[in-house]
Short mmCIF file of C-alpha atoms in Angstrom, two decimals:
data_model
loop_
_atom_site.label_atom_id
_atom_site.label_comp_id
_atom_site.label_asym_id
_atom_site.label_seq_id
_atom_site.Cartn_x
_atom_site.Cartn_y
_atom_site.Cartn_z
CA MET A 1 -0.32 0.04 0.44
CA ARG A 2 0.95 3.57 -0.39
CA TYR A 3 1.86 5.04 2.74
CA SER A 4 -0.46 8.86 2.33
CA ALA A 5 -1.85 11.39 5.11
CA LEU A 6 -4.74 9.57 4.04
CA ALA A 7 -3.41 6.10 4.77
CA LEU A 8 -2.70 7.38 8.07
CA LEU A 9 -6.29 9.04 8.63
CA ARG A 10 -7.40 5.29 7.12
CA GLY A 11 -4.83 3.78 10.03
CA ALA A 12 -5.90 5.49 12.66
CA LEU A 13 -9.89 5.45 12.20
CA SER A 14 -9.07 1.48 12.75
CA GLY A 15 -7.08 1.90 15.54
CA HIS A 16 -3.64 1.12 13.86
CA ARG A 17 -4.79 -2.56 13.64
CA ASN A 18 -4.41 -2.92 9.64
CA TRP A 19 -1.68 -2.02 9.02
CA PRO A 20 0.02 -4.50 6.10
CA PRO A 21 3.82 -5.70 6.90
CA ALA A 22 5.64 -3.24 4.22
CA TRP A 23 7.50 -6.84 3.23
CA ARG A 24 7.10 -10.33 2.67
CA SER A 25 8.88 -13.35 3.96
CA PRO A 26 8.73 -15.65 0.83
CA GLU A 27 10.17 -19.15 0.92
CA PRO A 28 13.33 -19.40 -1.60
CA LYS A 29 12.29 -20.27 -5.25
CA PRO A 30 14.76 -22.89 -6.30
CA GLN A 31 16.28 -20.40 -9.49
CA TYR A 32 16.24 -16.39 -9.41
CA ASP A 33 17.97 -14.29 -12.73
CA VAL A 34 19.86 -12.19 -9.75
CA VAL A 35 20.57 -13.32 -6.62
CA ILE A 36 22.19 -10.30 -4.24
CA VAL A 37 24.18 -11.58 -1.18
CA GLY A 38 24.07 -9.13 1.86
CA GLY A 39 20.28 -7.74 3.19
CA GLY A 40 21.94 -3.94 3.98
CA GLY A 41 21.07 -0.93 2.83
CA HIS A 42 23.67 -1.35 -0.38
CA GLY A 43 22.23 -5.50 -1.28
CA LEU A 44 18.98 -3.86 -0.67
CA ALA A 45 19.19 -0.79 -3.24
CA SER A 46 21.31 -2.98 -5.11
CA ALA A 47 17.91 -5.04 -5.65
CA TYR A 48 15.56 -2.18 -6.60
CA TYR A 49 17.53 -0.69 -8.48
CA LEU A 50 17.47 -3.86 -10.99
CA ALA A 51 14.21 -4.01 -10.57
CA LYS A 52 13.49 -0.18 -11.24
CA ASN A 53 16.04 0.68 -13.72
CA HIS A 54 16.29 -2.72 -15.65
CA GLY A 55 13.12 -4.26 -14.89
CA ILE A 56 15.14 -7.54 -13.96
CA THR A 57 11.70 -8.44 -11.35
CA ASN A 58 13.56 -12.43 -10.57
CA VAL A 59 15.65 -11.42 -8.08
CA ALA A 60 16.45 -12.86 -4.27
CA VAL A 61 18.63 -11.16 -1.58
CA LEU A 62 19.62 -13.87 0.84
CA GLU A 63 20.62 -11.70 4.85
CA ARG A 64 21.99 -14.62 7.32
CA GLY A 65 20.32 -12.22 9.82
CA TRP A 66 17.96 -9.55 9.41
CA LEU A 67 17.64 -6.77 7.17
CA GLY A 68 19.78 -3.66 7.90
CA GLY A 69 20.86 -5.77 11.46
CA GLY A 70 24.87 -4.87 10.52
CA ASN A 71 26.55 -1.65 9.36
CA THR A 72 23.40 -0.26 7.72
CA GLY A 73 21.73 -0.01 11.31
CA ARG A 74 25.18 0.26 13.34
CA ASN A 75 26.70 3.84 11.38
CA THR A 76 26.67 7.13 12.60
CA THR A 77 23.87 8.18 9.84
CA VAL A 78 26.16 10.87 8.30
CA VAL A 79 25.49 11.63 4.25
CA ARG A 80 27.97 14.16 2.49
CA SER A 81 29.93 13.70 -0.75
CA ASN A 82 32.95 16.54 0.46
CA TYR A 83 35.35 14.05 -1.78
CA LEU A 84 37.90 15.12 -3.40
CA TYR A 85 39.30 13.18 -6.29
CA PRO A 86 36.86 13.76 -9.55
CA GLU A 87 36.68 10.27 -9.63
CA SER A 88 35.03 10.16 -6.07
CA ALA A 89 32.83 13.42 -6.18
CA ARG A 90 30.92 12.51 -8.98
CA LEU A 91 30.42 8.94 -7.78
CA TYR A 92 29.14 10.46 -3.89
CA ASP A 93 27.75 13.76 -5.01
CA PHE A 94 24.88 11.10 -6.87
CA SER A 95 25.06 9.33 -4.44
CA LEU A 96 23.79 12.32 -2.17
CA ARG A 97 21.29 13.71 -5.08
CA LEU A 98 19.90 10.23 -4.92
CA TYR A 99 19.39 10.55 -1.38
CA GLU A 100 17.68 14.22 -1.31
CA GLY A 101 14.73 12.61 -3.46
CA LEU A 102 15.16 9.07 -1.55
CA ALA A 103 12.03 9.97 0.14
CA ARG A 104 9.32 10.68 -2.26
CA GLU A 105 11.17 7.88 -4.95
CA LEU A 106 10.75 5.28 -1.68
CA ASN A 107 7.64 6.23 -0.54
CA PHE A 108 8.84 6.05 2.82
CA ASN A 109 10.56 8.99 5.03
CA VAL A 110 14.24 8.54 5.31
CA MET A 111 14.23 11.38 7.30
CA LEU A 112 16.94 13.36 5.34
CA SER A 113 18.54 16.20 7.41
CA GLN A 114 20.81 18.61 5.40
CA ARG A 115 22.11 20.04 8.53
CA GLY A 116 25.72 20.64 7.47
CA HIS A 117 29.35 18.74 8.02
CA LEU A 118 31.50 20.71 9.56
CA MET A 119 35.42 19.45 9.84
CA LEU A 120 37.08 20.97 12.37
CA ALA A 121 40.56 23.02 12.04
CA HIS A 122 42.69 22.53 14.34
CA SER A 123 46.14 23.76 13.00
CA ARG A 124 47.78 26.08 10.43
CA HIS A 125 48.26 23.38 8.54
CA ASP A 126 44.79 21.83 8.50
CA LEU A 127 43.44 25.45 7.51
CA GLU A 128 45.68 25.43 4.27
CA SER A 129 44.45 21.42 2.73
CA MET A 130 40.80 22.21 3.87
CA SER A 131 41.03 25.59 1.68
CA ARG A 132 42.52 22.89 -1.12
CA TRP A 133 40.17 20.58 -0.86
CA ALA A 134 36.92 23.39 -0.20
CA ASN A 135 38.05 24.58 -3.59
CA THR A 136 38.22 21.68 -5.55
CA MET A 137 34.88 20.61 -4.10
CA ALA A 138 34.01 23.93 -5.83
CA MET A 139 35.86 22.86 -9.33
CA HIS A 140 33.81 19.63 -9.49
CA GLY A 141 30.40 21.86 -9.24
CA ILE A 142 29.44 20.36 -5.23
CA ASP A 143 28.81 23.00 -2.38
CA ALA A 144 31.82 23.61 -0.09
CA GLN A 145 32.52 26.61 2.55
CA LEU A 146 35.56 27.69 4.34
CA LEU A 147 34.28 29.16 7.84
CA THR A 148 36.39 31.21 10.17
CA ARG A 149 36.40 30.54 13.55
CA GLU A 150 33.88 33.45 14.50
CA GLN A 151 31.30 31.61 11.91
CA VAL A 152 32.12 28.20 13.44
CA GLY A 153 31.28 29.85 16.73
CA ALA A 154 27.54 30.99 15.87
CA MET A 155 26.73 28.00 14.23
CA VAL A 156 28.50 25.61 16.88
CA PRO A 157 27.82 27.43 20.62
CA ALA A 158 28.28 24.35 22.52
CA LEU A 159 32.30 24.05 20.92
CA ASP A 160 34.66 25.27 23.37
CA LEU A 161 36.60 27.71 21.58
CA SER A 162 37.99 29.76 24.39
CA ALA A 163 41.75 29.95 25.42
CA GLY A 164 41.63 27.31 27.24
CA ALA A 165 40.72 24.92 24.88
CA ARG A 166 42.76 21.57 24.58
CA TYR A 167 42.67 21.77 20.83
CA PRO A 168 41.92 25.10 19.18
CA VAL A 169 39.60 25.92 16.92
CA LEU A 170 41.00 28.24 14.05
CA GLY A 171 38.37 27.44 11.72
CA ALA A 172 36.37 24.79 9.35
CA PHE A 173 35.27 23.80 6.67
CA MET A 174 31.37 22.83 5.78
CA GLN A 175 29.54 21.18 3.06
CA PRO A 176 25.88 22.40 3.05
CA ARG A 177 24.00 19.97 1.86
CA ALA A 178 25.66 16.59 4.11
CA GLY A 179 23.36 15.94 7.15
CA THR A 180 21.88 12.51 8.33
CA ALA A 181 19.45 10.29 7.42
CA ARG A 182 17.34 7.73 9.32
CA HIS A 183 19.51 4.65 8.66
CA ASP A 184 16.98 1.64 9.49
CA ALA A 185 14.05 3.86 7.21
CA VAL A 186 17.00 3.67 4.43
CA ALA A 187 16.95 -0.08 4.83
CA TRP A 188 13.45 -1.17 5.05
CA GLY A 189 12.62 1.90 2.14
CA TYR A 190 14.33 0.04 0.37
CA ALA A 191 13.45 -3.09 1.30
CA ARG A 192 9.48 -2.55 1.01
CA GLY A 193 10.23 -0.89 -2.57
CA ALA A 194 12.20 -4.09 -3.97
CA ASP A 195 9.72 -6.27 -2.49
CA HIS A 196 6.66 -3.79 -4.41
CA LEU A 197 8.57 -4.94 -7.66
CA GLY A 198 8.56 -8.21 -7.17
CA VAL A 199 12.16 -9.13 -5.47
CA ASP A 200 12.14 -11.71 -2.98
CA ILE A 201 13.90 -11.03 0.69
CA ILE A 202 14.69 -13.98 2.35
CA GLN A 203 16.26 -13.15 6.04
CA ASN A 204 17.92 -15.89 8.17
CA CYS A 205 19.29 -17.13 4.95
CA ALA A 206 22.99 -17.69 5.32
CA VAL A 207 25.75 -18.23 2.16
CA THR A 208 27.20 -21.27 2.49
CA GLY A 209 29.24 -21.73 -0.35
CA PHE A 210 29.09 -21.02 -4.20
CA VAL A 211 28.21 -23.54 -6.80
CA THR A 212 30.33 -23.14 -9.75
CA ASP A 213 30.59 -24.73 -13.57
CA ALA A 214 33.55 -26.35 -15.31
CA ASN A 215 34.19 -22.98 -17.01
CA GLY A 216 34.22 -21.82 -13.76
CA HIS A 217 31.68 -19.57 -13.97
CA VAL A 218 28.94 -19.13 -11.50
CA THR A 219 25.45 -21.72 -11.54
CA GLY A 220 24.17 -20.86 -8.42
CA VAL A 221 24.26 -20.68 -4.45
CA ASP A 222 24.53 -23.12 -1.25
CA THR A 223 22.44 -21.35 1.68
CA SER A 224 20.96 -22.75 4.89
CA ARG A 225 18.23 -23.13 3.13
CA GLY A 226 19.43 -24.64 -0.13
CA ARG A 227 21.20 -24.74 -2.93
CA ILE A 228 19.62 -21.48 -4.99
CA ARG A 229 20.46 -21.86 -8.87
CA THR A 230 21.13 -18.49 -10.86
CA ALA A 231 23.79 -17.29 -13.63
CA ARG A 232 24.39 -14.09 -12.04
CA VAL A 233 25.20 -12.71 -7.90
CA GLY A 234 26.45 -10.26 -6.37
CA ILE A 235 28.10 -9.72 -2.85
CA ALA A 236 27.05 -6.49 -0.39
CA ALA A 237 28.30 -8.28 2.71
CA ALA A 238 30.75 -5.10 3.72
CA GLY A 239 33.00 -6.16 6.56
CA HIS A 240 31.96 -9.68 5.64
CA SER A 241 33.57 -10.03 2.14
CA SER A 242 36.46 -11.59 3.13
CA VAL A 243 34.99 -14.91 4.26
CA LEU A 244 32.79 -14.61 0.93
CA ALA A 245 34.94 -14.57 -0.97
CA LYS A 246 37.03 -17.27 0.14
CA LEU A 247 33.76 -19.49 -0.28
CA ALA A 248 33.95 -17.97 -4.00
CA GLY A 249 38.17 -19.13 -3.93
CA PHE A 250 39.10 -16.02 -4.14
CA ARG A 251 41.21 -13.01 -2.00
CA LEU A 252 39.98 -9.24 -1.48
CA PRO A 253 42.93 -5.87 -0.80
CA VAL A 254 40.67 -5.55 2.25
CA THR A 255 40.85 -5.53 6.34
CA SER A 256 38.11 -5.85 8.73
CA TYR A 257 38.44 -3.61 11.41
CA ALA A 258 35.83 -2.61 14.40
CA LEU A 259 34.25 1.17 14.06
CA GLN A 260 32.62 2.02 17.19
CA ALA A 261 29.89 4.66 18.01
CA MET A 262 28.01 5.59 21.08
CA VAL A 263 24.54 7.20 21.35
CA THR A 264 24.24 9.28 25.59
CA GLU A 265 20.63 10.16 26.52
CA PRO A 266 18.43 12.45 24.78
CA LEU A 267 18.39 16.18 25.45
CA LYS A 268 17.33 18.98 24.58
CA PRO A 269 18.44 20.56 20.85
CA ARG A 270 21.97 21.13 21.47
CA LEU A 271 23.59 20.79 18.27
CA ASP A 272 22.29 21.40 15.06
CA THR A 273 24.82 19.85 12.48
CA VAL A 274 27.44 17.14 12.53
CA VAL A 275 30.91 18.12 13.64
CA ILE A 276 33.89 15.86 13.33
CA SER A 277 37.35 16.41 14.44
CA PRO A 278 39.73 14.99 12.49
CA GLY A 279 41.98 15.22 14.29
CA THR A 280 41.16 13.69 17.64
CA GLY A 281 38.99 11.43 15.99
CA ALA A 282 36.01 12.19 16.85
CA TYR A 283 32.36 13.27 15.81
CA VAL A 284 29.39 14.18 17.16
CA SER A 285 25.83 15.19 16.04
CA GLN A 286 22.41 15.07 17.51
CA SER A 287 19.88 12.90 16.64
CA ASP A 288 15.82 13.83 16.35
CA LYS A 289 15.03 11.49 19.67
CA GLY A 290 17.63 14.17 21.06
CA GLU A 291 20.96 11.73 22.02
CA MET A 292 24.54 12.90 21.17
CA VAL A 293 25.00 10.06 17.95
CA ILE A 294 28.77 9.96 18.70
CA GLY A 295 31.31 7.75 16.04
CA ALA A 296 35.14 6.76 16.48
CA SER A 297 38.09 5.80 15.01
CA LEU A 298 38.63 2.30 13.95
CA ASP A 299 40.02 0.32 16.47
CA LEU A 300 42.81 -0.38 14.45
CA PHE A 301 43.36 -4.13 14.33
CA PRO A 302 41.95 -6.57 12.39
CA SER A 303 38.61 -7.74 14.28
CA TYR A 304 35.24 -9.40 12.95
CA ALA A 305 33.72 -8.50 16.83
CA GLN A 306 30.78 -6.68 16.56
CA ARG A 307 32.40 -4.91 20.19
CA GLY A 308 34.43 -2.20 20.44
CA SER A 309 37.86 -1.66 22.41
CA PHE A 310 37.48 0.48 25.40
CA GLY A 311 40.72 2.33 24.98
CA VAL A 312 38.91 4.26 21.23
CA LEU A 313 36.04 4.23 23.96
CA GLN A 314 38.36 6.34 26.05
CA GLY A 315 40.08 7.64 23.37
CA VAL A 316 36.36 10.06 21.48
CA VAL A 317 35.13 10.62 24.88
CA ALA A 318 38.16 12.70 26.14
CA ALA A 319 38.22 13.96 22.99
CA THR A 320 34.43 15.12 22.52
CA LEU A 321 34.27 16.09 25.99
CA ALA A 322 37.08 18.64 24.73
CA MET A 323 35.00 19.95 21.39
CA PHE A 324 31.87 19.82 24.19
CA PRO A 325 32.32 20.34 27.65
CA SER A 326 29.56 21.17 27.93
CA PHE A 327 28.40 17.15 27.53
CA SER A 328 30.44 16.12 30.29
CA ARG A 329 27.64 15.15 32.30
CA LEU A 330 25.59 12.68 30.05
CA ARG A 331 25.40 9.50 30.41
CA LEU A 332 26.27 7.01 27.28
CA MET A 333 23.75 4.59 26.99
CA ARG A 334 24.50 2.51 24.03
CA GLN A 335 27.87 1.99 22.61
CA TRP A 336 28.83 -0.88 19.60
CA ALA A 337 30.44 -1.80 16.38
CA GLY A 338 30.21 -2.66 13.00
CA ILE A 339 32.54 -4.48 11.08
CA VAL A 340 34.16 -1.83 7.79
CA ASP A 341 35.41 -3.73 4.91
CA VAL A 342 38.97 -1.17 4.64
CA VAL A 343 41.30 -1.31 1.68
CA HIS A 344 44.27 0.12 1.24
CA ASP A 345 43.17 3.64 -0.44
CA SER A 346 40.07 3.73 1.38
CA SER A 347 38.06 4.18 -1.90
CA PRO A 348 35.56 0.97 -2.64
CA ILE A 349 35.17 -1.53 -5.39
CA ILE A 350 32.70 -2.11 -7.51
CA GLY A 351 32.10 -5.02 -10.42
CA PRO A 352 33.45 -8.50 -11.72
CA THR A 353 35.62 -10.86 -9.74
CA PRO A 354 37.65 -13.28 -10.69
CA VAL A 355 34.52 -15.76 -11.12
CA PRO A 356 32.61 -15.18 -13.95
CA GLY A 357 29.26 -13.80 -12.83
CA LEU A 358 30.10 -13.11 -9.19
CA TYR A 359 30.39 -9.77 -8.56
CA ILE A 360 31.23 -7.51 -5.22
CA ASN A 361 29.77 -4.33 -4.21
CA CYS A 362 32.75 -3.51 -1.16
CA GLY A 363 35.60 -1.71 0.20
CA TRP A 364 33.23 1.52 1.77
CA GLY A 365 34.82 1.14 4.98
CA THR A 366 33.74 2.90 7.33
CA GLY A 367 31.81 4.77 4.86
CA GLY A 368 29.32 2.98 3.35
CA PHE A 369 26.04 4.30 4.56
CA LYS A 370 26.34 7.53 2.60
CA ALA A 371 27.44 5.26 -0.30
CA ILE A 372 24.39 3.26 -0.56
CA PRO A 373 21.53 4.90 -3.14
CA VAL A 374 25.13 4.58 -5.93
CA GLY A 375 26.32 1.69 -4.64
CA GLY A 376 22.89 -0.07 -5.21
CA TRP A 377 22.26 1.81 -8.37
CA THR A 378 26.08 0.67 -9.67
CA LEU A 379 26.15 -3.04 -9.03
CA ALA A 380 21.88 -3.53 -10.10
CA HIS A 381 23.67 -2.10 -13.57
CA VAL A 382 26.47 -3.78 -13.96
CA LEU A 383 24.59 -7.42 -12.51
CA ALA A 384 22.30 -6.66 -15.47
CA THR A 385 24.20 -5.57 -18.06
CA GLY A 386 28.24 -6.91 -17.59
CA ARG A 387 29.09 -3.70 -17.99
CA ASN A 388 30.23 -1.42 -15.01
CA HIS A 389 28.75 2.09 -14.78
CA GLU A 390 30.30 4.54 -15.91
CA LEU A 391 30.43 5.98 -12.14
CA ALA A 392 32.32 2.79 -11.08
CA GLU A 393 34.93 2.22 -13.80
CA ALA A 394 37.24 3.95 -11.74
CA PHE A 395 36.63 1.15 -8.85
CA GLN A 396 37.58 -1.70 -10.10
CA LEU A 397 39.95 -4.57 -8.03
CA GLU A 398 41.98 -4.67 -10.73
CA ARG A 399 43.54 -1.25 -9.80
CA PHE A 400 45.33 -2.74 -6.83
CA VAL A 401 47.35 -4.22 -9.51
CA THR A 402 47.75 -1.19 -11.80
CA GLY A 403 48.50 1.23 -9.11
CA ARG A 404 45.45 3.04 -10.08
CA LEU A 405 44.59 3.95 -6.20
CA ILE A 406 41.82 6.77 -5.76
CA ASP A 407 43.44 7.26 -2.54
CA GLU A 408 40.63 9.05 -0.74
CA ALA A 409 41.95 8.42 3.15
CA ALA A 410 41.63 11.91 4.07
CA ALA A 411 37.99 12.31 2.83
CA SER A 412 36.52 8.93 5.06
CA GLY A 413 36.66 11.69 7.87
CA ILE A 414 38.44 9.34 10.29
CA ALA A 415 41.84 8.06 11.13
CA HIS A 416 42.43 4.46 9.55
CA MET B 1 40.29 -3.86 27.33
CA MET B 2 42.49 -6.42 25.16
CA GLN B 3 45.31 -6.92 26.52
CA LEU B 4 49.05 -8.20 25.03
CA SER B 5 51.86 -10.24 26.78
CA CYS B 6 54.34 -8.62 24.81
CA PRO B 7 57.85 -11.21 24.89
CA TRP B 8 60.22 -8.43 26.53
CA CYS B 9 57.47 -6.89 29.44
CA GLY B 10 54.65 -9.18 29.75
CA LEU B 11 51.40 -8.47 30.17
CA ARG B 12 50.33 -5.09 29.11
CA ASP B 13 47.24 -2.85 27.67
CA GLU B 14 46.35 -3.44 23.97
CA THR B 15 46.90 0.78 24.40
CA GLU B 16 50.71 -0.20 24.49
CA PHE B 17 50.57 -1.54 21.65
CA ALA B 18 50.49 -0.51 17.97
CA CYS B 19 48.78 -3.65 15.13
CA GLY B 20 51.35 -4.20 11.95
CA GLY B 21 48.85 -6.09 10.15
CA THR B 22 49.14 -10.48 8.55
CA THR B 23 52.44 -11.50 9.53
CA HIS B 24 54.97 -13.97 7.52
CA LEU B 25 54.10 -12.65 4.58
CA GLU B 26 57.29 -13.10 2.00
CA ARG B 27 58.65 -10.59 -0.27
CA PRO B 28 58.56 -12.01 -3.80
CA PRO B 29 61.41 -11.08 -6.14
CA LEU B 30 61.76 -7.91 -8.05
CA ALA B 31 60.93 -9.55 -11.17
CA ALA B 32 57.47 -10.60 -10.19
CA THR B 33 54.63 -9.84 -12.45
CA ASP B 34 52.79 -6.46 -11.76
CA ALA B 35 49.74 -9.48 -10.40
CA ASP B 36 52.16 -10.65 -8.20
CA TRP B 37 53.18 -7.43 -6.99
CA GLY B 38 50.14 -6.55 -5.96
CA HIS B 39 49.19 -9.19 -4.78
CA TYR B 40 51.79 -9.13 -1.85
CA LEU B 41 51.02 -5.44 -1.71
CA PHE B 42 47.25 -5.23 -0.90
CA PHE B 43 45.66 -8.72 -0.99
CA ARG B 44 44.99 -10.60 2.61
CA ASP B 45 43.52 -13.77 3.48
CA ASN B 46 41.43 -11.41 6.62
CA PRO B 47 40.01 -14.56 7.99
CA LYS B 48 37.35 -15.14 10.81
CA GLY B 49 39.14 -16.59 12.86
CA VAL B 50 42.82 -17.31 13.90
CA HIS B 51 44.84 -14.16 11.56
CA LEU B 52 49.42 -14.27 12.64
CA GLU B 53 49.95 -10.85 12.96
CA ARG B 54 52.62 -8.17 13.89
CA TRP B 55 52.45 -6.30 17.03
CA ARG B 56 55.18 -3.74 18.69
CA HIS B 57 54.85 -2.66 21.45
CA ALA B 58 55.09 1.08 20.58
CA TRP B 59 54.60 2.74 23.64
CA GLY B 60 56.60 -0.37 25.65
CA CYS B 61 60.16 -1.32 24.99
CA GLY B 62 59.40 -0.65 21.11
CA GLN B 63 59.76 -4.55 19.96
CA TRP B 64 58.03 -6.27 16.77
CA PHE B 65 57.00 -9.75 17.59
CA ASN B 66 54.40 -12.23 16.46
CA VAL B 67 50.58 -12.82 17.69
CA ALA B 68 47.98 -15.56 16.88
CA ARG B 69 44.89 -14.42 18.08
CA ASP B 70 41.65 -15.13 17.19
CA THR B 71 39.22 -11.85 15.12
CA VAL B 72 36.02 -13.16 16.56
CA THR B 73 36.69 -13.30 20.23
CA HIS B 74 39.98 -11.90 20.07
CA ASP B 75 41.26 -14.41 22.57
CA VAL B 76 45.42 -14.59 22.56
CA LEU B 77 46.08 -18.25 21.22
CA ALA B 78 49.90 -17.65 20.92
CA VAL B 79 52.39 -14.71 21.23
CA TYR B 80 56.32 -15.80 19.15
CA ARG B 81 59.20 -13.97 18.29
CA MET B 82 60.03 -12.25 14.73
CA GLY B 83 61.28 -15.26 12.88
CA ASP B 84 59.35 -17.92 14.30
CA PRO B 85 57.80 -20.35 12.56
CA PRO B 86 53.60 -20.10 12.46
CA PRO B 87 53.25 -21.63 15.62
CA ARG B 88 51.27 -25.22 15.31
CA LEU B 89 47.44 -24.73 17.59
CA GLY B 90 44.90 -26.57 18.45
CA ALA B 91 46.91 -29.53 17.21
#
């Protein structure tokens, strides 16, 4: 059904007891045209765009756990496109533009809030590199602004700009169109949209192997719910990409790390933008519920444990309180970690793998949420046509052999 | 907090150490193909389970050593010196 004010009114008249489920939970069919492995944002968006853009609706999304239970539900919900190199600028800004129309496209409120994203400069060198960065973005046609210390103070009054501040703020670099979106809603909206177009979303279904023919071409996947035949498979499994690649018999230039985030108890509106301090490895925004959402830098050792280490937690809390001393009496309600797929140039991989018929979308590392629309769009394109999408052409696995890396370590926001 | 046992200094908190990634990587000869060189530089097993890795007691004695650690439970299964062969685990 279509969600609208009228539907809400009708729902209210019947005591909100008759809302249909947003998507079905079908039994897996024996055969699909395309199977997507991973029911997070990227996998669900891939299925949605396969059906919407390419008319391929005999598609299954296989999810080991529940929809959006991995990084899609664990990130800090920031969306932005402040990347340096032209390939990345095009890719991430396409994603942000899709986000700008996503609630209407999906008929699902993803609560996009373009509240701006401020990156603090703590030194003269930070200011210089940010002015290069902002000018490069302007050349790519993406909104970017440099702010003076006074402008930062006016915009973020909670920030400690006093003479005794532990990390002096000299200015900031801002993308006004950046902001936050509700992460669960993005997964659910794509799931509902894909389901309406005929895609089967199958949860609690782990992929345990890939089936290939004598030529090595994919012919199916083995799952915890039996074998499913298909000639085309897309993997969108973030931190578990290497595990799936191993099942298919190849390796990836990926290392999995835990990335932590945490929320405080809710409070009244105090911070109406996203503030990141790359120098101290912390960033903060306030959710619509009023919680301060705090993100950390990576726990810098390989991990598949979806929890962060206490050392990094201490560091990020200290850095946050140095920026915002008035938060010192807030209690943390929850702390968690997602397993992110970090590659050496902090740029994604979207395209074919060494196994014919098997395609992958991975390597987003610490910044996958903002890229869900474009990740889905471009993976769907290569699955449907067998050719890389123009936007994804530079982001191929082969760049780790040719050396044509796109090093976005700075734009990825937090320390690697 | 995870703790590691430095072979020289004993059991210390994780915050004193820096992880240097996968250990026992062998540098290919200079005549290696681009593919071999690329795989040496970038491609890793990235296992979910036991990982053999290098650590440095960066804020301690400064020495490198090897660790066998489970990447799911973070259990440290063995600590051994640089140059030592990989330990036989669970045998």
